[in-house]
Structure formats: C-alpha cells, structure tokens
Tab-separated table of C-alpha atoms in Angstrom:
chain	number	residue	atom	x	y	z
A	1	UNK	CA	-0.017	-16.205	-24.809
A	2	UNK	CA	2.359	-13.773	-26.679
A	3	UNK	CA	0.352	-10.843	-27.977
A	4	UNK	CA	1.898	-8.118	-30.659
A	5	UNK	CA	1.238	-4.758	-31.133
A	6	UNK	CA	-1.467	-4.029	-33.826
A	7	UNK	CA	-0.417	-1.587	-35.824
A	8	UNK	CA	-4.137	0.027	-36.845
A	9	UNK	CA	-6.088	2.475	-34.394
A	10	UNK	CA	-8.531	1.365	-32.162
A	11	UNK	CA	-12.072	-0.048	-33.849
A	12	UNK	CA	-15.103	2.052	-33.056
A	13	UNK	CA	-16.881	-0.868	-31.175
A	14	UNK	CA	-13.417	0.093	-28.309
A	15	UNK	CA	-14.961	3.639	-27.856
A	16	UNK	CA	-18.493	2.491	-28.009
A	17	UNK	CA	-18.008	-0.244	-25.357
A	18	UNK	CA	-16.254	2.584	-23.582
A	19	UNK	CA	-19.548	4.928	-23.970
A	20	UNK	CA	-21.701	2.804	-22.812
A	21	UNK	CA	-19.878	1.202	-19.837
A	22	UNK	CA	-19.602	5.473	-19.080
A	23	UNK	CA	-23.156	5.797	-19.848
A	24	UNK	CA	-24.126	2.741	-17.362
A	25	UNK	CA	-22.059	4.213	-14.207
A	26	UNK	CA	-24.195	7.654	-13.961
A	27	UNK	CA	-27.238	5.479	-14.347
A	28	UNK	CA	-27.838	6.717	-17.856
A	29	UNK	CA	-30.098	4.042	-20.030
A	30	UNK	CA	-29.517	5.028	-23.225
A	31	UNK	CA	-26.896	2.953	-25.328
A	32	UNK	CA	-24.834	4.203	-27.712
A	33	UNK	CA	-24.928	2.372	-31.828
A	34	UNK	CA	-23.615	5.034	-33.719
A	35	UNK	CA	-20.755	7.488	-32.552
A	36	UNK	CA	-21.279	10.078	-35.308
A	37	UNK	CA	-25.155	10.174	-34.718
A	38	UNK	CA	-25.305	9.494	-30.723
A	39	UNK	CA	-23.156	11.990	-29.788
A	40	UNK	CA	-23.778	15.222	-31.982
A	41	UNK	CA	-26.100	16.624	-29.816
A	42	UNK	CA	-24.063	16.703	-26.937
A	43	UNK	CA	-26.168	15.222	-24.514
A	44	UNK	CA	-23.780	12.275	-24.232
A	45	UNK	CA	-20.518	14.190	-24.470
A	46	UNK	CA	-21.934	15.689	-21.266
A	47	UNK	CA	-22.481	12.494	-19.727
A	48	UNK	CA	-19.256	11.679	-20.748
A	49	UNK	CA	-17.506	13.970	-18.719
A	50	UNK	CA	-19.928	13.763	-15.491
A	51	UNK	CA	-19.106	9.801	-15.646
A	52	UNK	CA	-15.178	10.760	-15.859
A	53	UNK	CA	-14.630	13.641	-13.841
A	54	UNK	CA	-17.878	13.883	-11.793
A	55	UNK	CA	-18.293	17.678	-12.810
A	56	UNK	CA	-21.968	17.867	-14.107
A	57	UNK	CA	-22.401	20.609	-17.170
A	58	UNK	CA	-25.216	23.000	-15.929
A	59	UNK	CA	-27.412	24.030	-18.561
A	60	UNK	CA	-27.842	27.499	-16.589
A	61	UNK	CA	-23.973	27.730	-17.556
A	62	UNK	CA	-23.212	30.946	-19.696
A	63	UNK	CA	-23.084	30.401	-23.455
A	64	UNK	CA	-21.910	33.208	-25.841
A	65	UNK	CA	-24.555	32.208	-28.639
A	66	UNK	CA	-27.917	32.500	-26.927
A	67	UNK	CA	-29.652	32.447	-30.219
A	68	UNK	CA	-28.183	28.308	-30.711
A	69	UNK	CA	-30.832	25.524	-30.923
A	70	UNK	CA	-30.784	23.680	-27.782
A	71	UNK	CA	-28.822	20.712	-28.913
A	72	UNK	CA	-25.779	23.169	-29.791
A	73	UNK	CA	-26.222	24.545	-26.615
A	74	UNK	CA	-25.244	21.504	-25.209
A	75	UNK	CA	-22.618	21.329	-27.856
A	76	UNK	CA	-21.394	24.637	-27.177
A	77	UNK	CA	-21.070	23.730	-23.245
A	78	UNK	CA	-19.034	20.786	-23.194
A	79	UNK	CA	-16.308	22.387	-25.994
A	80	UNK	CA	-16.278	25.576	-23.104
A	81	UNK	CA	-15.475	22.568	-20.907
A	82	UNK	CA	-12.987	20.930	-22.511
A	83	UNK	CA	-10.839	23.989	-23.876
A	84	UNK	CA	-11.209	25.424	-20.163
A	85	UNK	CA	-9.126	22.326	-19.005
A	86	UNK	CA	-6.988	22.704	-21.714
A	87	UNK	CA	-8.023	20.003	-24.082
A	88	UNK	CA	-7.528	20.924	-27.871
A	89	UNK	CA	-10.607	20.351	-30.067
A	90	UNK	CA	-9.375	20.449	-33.424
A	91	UNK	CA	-6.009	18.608	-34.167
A	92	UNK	CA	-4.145	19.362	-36.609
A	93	UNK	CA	-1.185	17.785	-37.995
A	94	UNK	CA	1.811	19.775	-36.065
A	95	UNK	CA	-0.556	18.508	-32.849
A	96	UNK	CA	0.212	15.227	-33.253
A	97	UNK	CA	3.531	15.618	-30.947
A	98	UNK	CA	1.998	17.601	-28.505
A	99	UNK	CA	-0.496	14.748	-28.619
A	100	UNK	CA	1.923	11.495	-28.199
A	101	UNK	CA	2.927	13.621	-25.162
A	102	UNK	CA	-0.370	13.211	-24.061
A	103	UNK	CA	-0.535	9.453	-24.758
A	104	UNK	CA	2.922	8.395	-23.167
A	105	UNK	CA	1.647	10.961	-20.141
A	106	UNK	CA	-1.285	8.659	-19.659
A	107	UNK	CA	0.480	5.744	-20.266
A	108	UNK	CA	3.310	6.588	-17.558
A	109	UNK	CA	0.648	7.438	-14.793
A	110	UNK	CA	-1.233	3.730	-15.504
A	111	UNK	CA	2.168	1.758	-14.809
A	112	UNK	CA	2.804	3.969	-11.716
A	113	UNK	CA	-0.812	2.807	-10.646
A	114	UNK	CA	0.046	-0.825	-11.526
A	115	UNK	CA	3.224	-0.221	-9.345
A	116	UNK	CA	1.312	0.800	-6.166
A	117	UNK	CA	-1.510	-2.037	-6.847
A	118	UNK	CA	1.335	-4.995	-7.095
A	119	UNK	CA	4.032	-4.026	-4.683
A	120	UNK	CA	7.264	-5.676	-5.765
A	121	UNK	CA	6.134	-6.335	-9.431
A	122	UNK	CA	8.758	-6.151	-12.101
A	123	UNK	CA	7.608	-2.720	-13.699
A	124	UNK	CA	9.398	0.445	-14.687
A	125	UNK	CA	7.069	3.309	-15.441
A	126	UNK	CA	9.389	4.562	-17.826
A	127	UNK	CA	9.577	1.488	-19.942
A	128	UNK	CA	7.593	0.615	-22.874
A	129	UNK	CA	4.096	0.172	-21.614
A	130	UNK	CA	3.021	-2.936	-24.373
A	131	UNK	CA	6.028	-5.024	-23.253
A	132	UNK	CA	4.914	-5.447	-19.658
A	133	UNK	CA	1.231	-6.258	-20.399
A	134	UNK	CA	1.945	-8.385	-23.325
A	135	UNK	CA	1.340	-11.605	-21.602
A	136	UNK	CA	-2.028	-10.685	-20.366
A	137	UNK	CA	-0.287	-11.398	-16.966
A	138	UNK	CA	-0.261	-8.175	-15.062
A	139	UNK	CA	-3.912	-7.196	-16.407
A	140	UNK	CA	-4.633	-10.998	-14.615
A	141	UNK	CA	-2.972	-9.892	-11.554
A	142	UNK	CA	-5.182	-6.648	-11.456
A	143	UNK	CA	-8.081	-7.856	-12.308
A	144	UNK	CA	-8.286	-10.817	-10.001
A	145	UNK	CA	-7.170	-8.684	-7.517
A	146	UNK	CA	-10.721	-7.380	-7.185
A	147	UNK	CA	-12.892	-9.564	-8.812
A	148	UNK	CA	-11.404	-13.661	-7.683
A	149	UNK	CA	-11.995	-15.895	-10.416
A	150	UNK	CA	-12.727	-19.404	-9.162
A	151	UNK	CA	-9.986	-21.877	-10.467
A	152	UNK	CA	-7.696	-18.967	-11.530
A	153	UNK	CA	-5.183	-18.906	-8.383
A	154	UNK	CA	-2.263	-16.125	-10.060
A	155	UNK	CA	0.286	-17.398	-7.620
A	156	UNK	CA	0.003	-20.513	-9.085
A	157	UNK	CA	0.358	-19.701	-12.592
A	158	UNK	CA	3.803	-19.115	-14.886
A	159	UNK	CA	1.148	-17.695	-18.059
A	160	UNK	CA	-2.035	-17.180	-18.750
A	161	UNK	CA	-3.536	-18.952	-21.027
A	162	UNK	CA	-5.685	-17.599	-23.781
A	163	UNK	CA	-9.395	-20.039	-22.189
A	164	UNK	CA	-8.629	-18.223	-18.524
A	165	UNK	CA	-8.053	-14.985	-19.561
A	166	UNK	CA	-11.337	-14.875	-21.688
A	167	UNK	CA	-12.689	-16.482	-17.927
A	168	UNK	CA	-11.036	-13.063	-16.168
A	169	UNK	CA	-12.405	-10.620	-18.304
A	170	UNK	CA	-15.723	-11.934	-18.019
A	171	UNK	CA	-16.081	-12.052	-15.051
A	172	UNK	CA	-14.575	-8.612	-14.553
A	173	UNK	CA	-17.562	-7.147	-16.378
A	174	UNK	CA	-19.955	-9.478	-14.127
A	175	UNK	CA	-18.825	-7.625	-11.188
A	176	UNK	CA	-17.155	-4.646	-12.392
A	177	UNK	CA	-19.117	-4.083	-15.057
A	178	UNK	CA	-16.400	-3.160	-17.393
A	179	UNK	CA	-17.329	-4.934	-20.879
A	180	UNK	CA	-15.390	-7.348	-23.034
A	181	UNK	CA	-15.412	-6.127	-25.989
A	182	UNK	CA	-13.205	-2.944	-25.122
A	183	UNK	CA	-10.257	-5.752	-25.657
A	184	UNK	CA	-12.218	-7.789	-26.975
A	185	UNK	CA	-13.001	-6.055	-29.982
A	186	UNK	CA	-9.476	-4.715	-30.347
A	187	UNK	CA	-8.217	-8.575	-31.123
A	188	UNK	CA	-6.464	-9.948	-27.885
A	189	UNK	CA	-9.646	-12.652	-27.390
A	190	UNK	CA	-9.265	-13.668	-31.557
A	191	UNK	CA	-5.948	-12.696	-32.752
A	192	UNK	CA	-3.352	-12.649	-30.288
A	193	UNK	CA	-3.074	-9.231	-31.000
A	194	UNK	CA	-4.284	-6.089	-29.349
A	195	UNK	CA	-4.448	-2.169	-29.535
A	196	UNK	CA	-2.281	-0.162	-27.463
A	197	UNK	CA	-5.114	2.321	-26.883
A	198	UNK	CA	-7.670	-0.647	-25.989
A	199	UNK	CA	-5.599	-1.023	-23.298
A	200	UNK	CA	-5.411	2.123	-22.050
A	201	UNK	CA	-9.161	2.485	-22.098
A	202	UNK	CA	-9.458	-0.790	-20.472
A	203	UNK	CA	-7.195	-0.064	-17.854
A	204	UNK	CA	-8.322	3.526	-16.745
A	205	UNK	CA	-11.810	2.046	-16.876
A	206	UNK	CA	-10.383	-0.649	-14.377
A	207	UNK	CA	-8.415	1.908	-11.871
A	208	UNK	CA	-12.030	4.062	-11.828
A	209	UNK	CA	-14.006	1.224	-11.257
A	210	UNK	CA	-11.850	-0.261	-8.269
A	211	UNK	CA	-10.542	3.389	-6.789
C-alpha cells in the first residue's frame, strides 16, 4: 500500500475528529459541527487545553478587561494561556519559518517515541518523517501494539494491505477511542494518499492515549 504525500492542508473534518476525540477524554458531551461557531466562545478552547495538558483554566483567573461579556472572558483566558507558554496567536507571513520549526520539532519528538516503542526498528529521527510511515506499517506496529487485532499477526506480515489496515484503525478507536476519520478523512482509507499533519494528529493522539 504505497501512500504519497498530499500536497493540500489538512480538511476540517481532521481537526474536528481531533475536537471531539479531546472533548470525549475529559468527559465533555458536547460534539463539535462547526469549528468557526463551536469554538468562539472559548468554552471548548479551554477544554482543549485541559484534555492536552491537564492544566484546567480557572475562571477566578485574573483578566485585564473585567468589563468583557462572559464568553470573551473565556476567550480572553485561554489567549493569556497560550501566549504565557509561548504560543503565537496571530501568524503572520515572516512566522511561517519560525512555524515549520515548530512542525519538524513535533515531528522529530514522534519518531523518537516510535524509536523507544519498537526497539530495533529501522527509524532515524532525523529523517523525513512521511517516508517511514508511508506503508502504513509502523502506524500497524504501534497500534497493534496496544490494541491486538484478531487475524492481524505484524510478525507475519511483509505489507499491510489497504482491507487490514482499515481493520486496525477501527479497532483502535473501539478500544482507544481515537476516531477514523482523523486519517480517514485526510485520504489514506480512499486515496492512497494522506496528510502529513493527519498524521501527526493521529499519532500524538495515539502516544496520549497509550502513555
């Protein structure tokens, strides 16, 4: 199963599968249809970060603008939050290196992870990240790892095959409860094609789910 890179950003149903799998882990109801509308009031962005970091915003926190409605309160919170760990708000576009930075950052740390979960895999950190998840292999090898898939034995298998890797990722969000459609959505199940940054959200959802 050869997959390519895919050279547009990530669809919206990626960061709304993403949400809501977030959402479901602090025991949070509420599902998430619209980004634009759902998360303007901050309520969610808050949620966001408890589900990520485990810090809970406080609503007894100290806001500048007292005279805010409530739901910019909330607002007004989680940007304090965010640009007190250093996270830029508004990107402009001289960020964008400063950004990719970020990215490869991230991207680094998840093969390093991959590295301590499969001892003696073929993986170099520093290498392109895409080329050694291309095969849907290694995300197999994680996956099952946690969550055995009956009649998927990795040891015994060269490839995966498009049918059994569908099988893994379902039932990694039967027991994991980390949804399809983050990869899904972002082509690999349709296309043999996926989104870098898919992958990246699928795979730090898999390390927090399993660590």
């Amino acid at each position: 199963m050869a997959l390519h890179r895919k050279l547009s950003g990530s669809p919206v149903e990626v960061y709304k599968a993403w949400v809501n799998c977030c959402l479901a882990d602090v025991g949070d109801n509420r599902r998430v249809t619209d980004l634009a509308d759902d998360l303007k009031d901050g309520v969610i962005l808050s949620q966001l970060i408890k589900s990520t970091t485990g810090y809970e915003l406080s609503q007894g926190q100290q806001i500048q603008a007292r005279e805010l409605p409530q739901s910019h309160q909330t607002v007004q919170l989680v940007i304090d939050y965010m640009k007190v760990k250093g996270i830029v708000i508004c990107c402009q576009v001289e960020d964008r290196a400063a950004y990719q930075r970020t990215v490869n950052l991230g991207k680094r740390f998840l093969l390093e992870w991959c590295c301590t979960e499969i001892p003696n895999s073929a993986i170099d950190p520093r290498g392109p990240f895409l080329d050694f998840l291309q095969d849907g292999f290694l995300l197999t090898k994680l996956i099952t790892k946690y969550c055995p898939v009956d009649g998927i034995n990795i040891s015994d298998l060269q490839v995966i095959n498009k049918d059994a890797f569908v099988t893994v990722l379902e039932t990694a969000e039967d027991c994991l409860g980390i949804p399809c459609k983050i990869l899904s959505s972002s082509g690999i199940l349709d296309a043999n094609t996926f989104d870098e940054y898919a992958v990246i959200i699928y795979m730090a959802v898999l390390r927090r789910k399993v660590s």
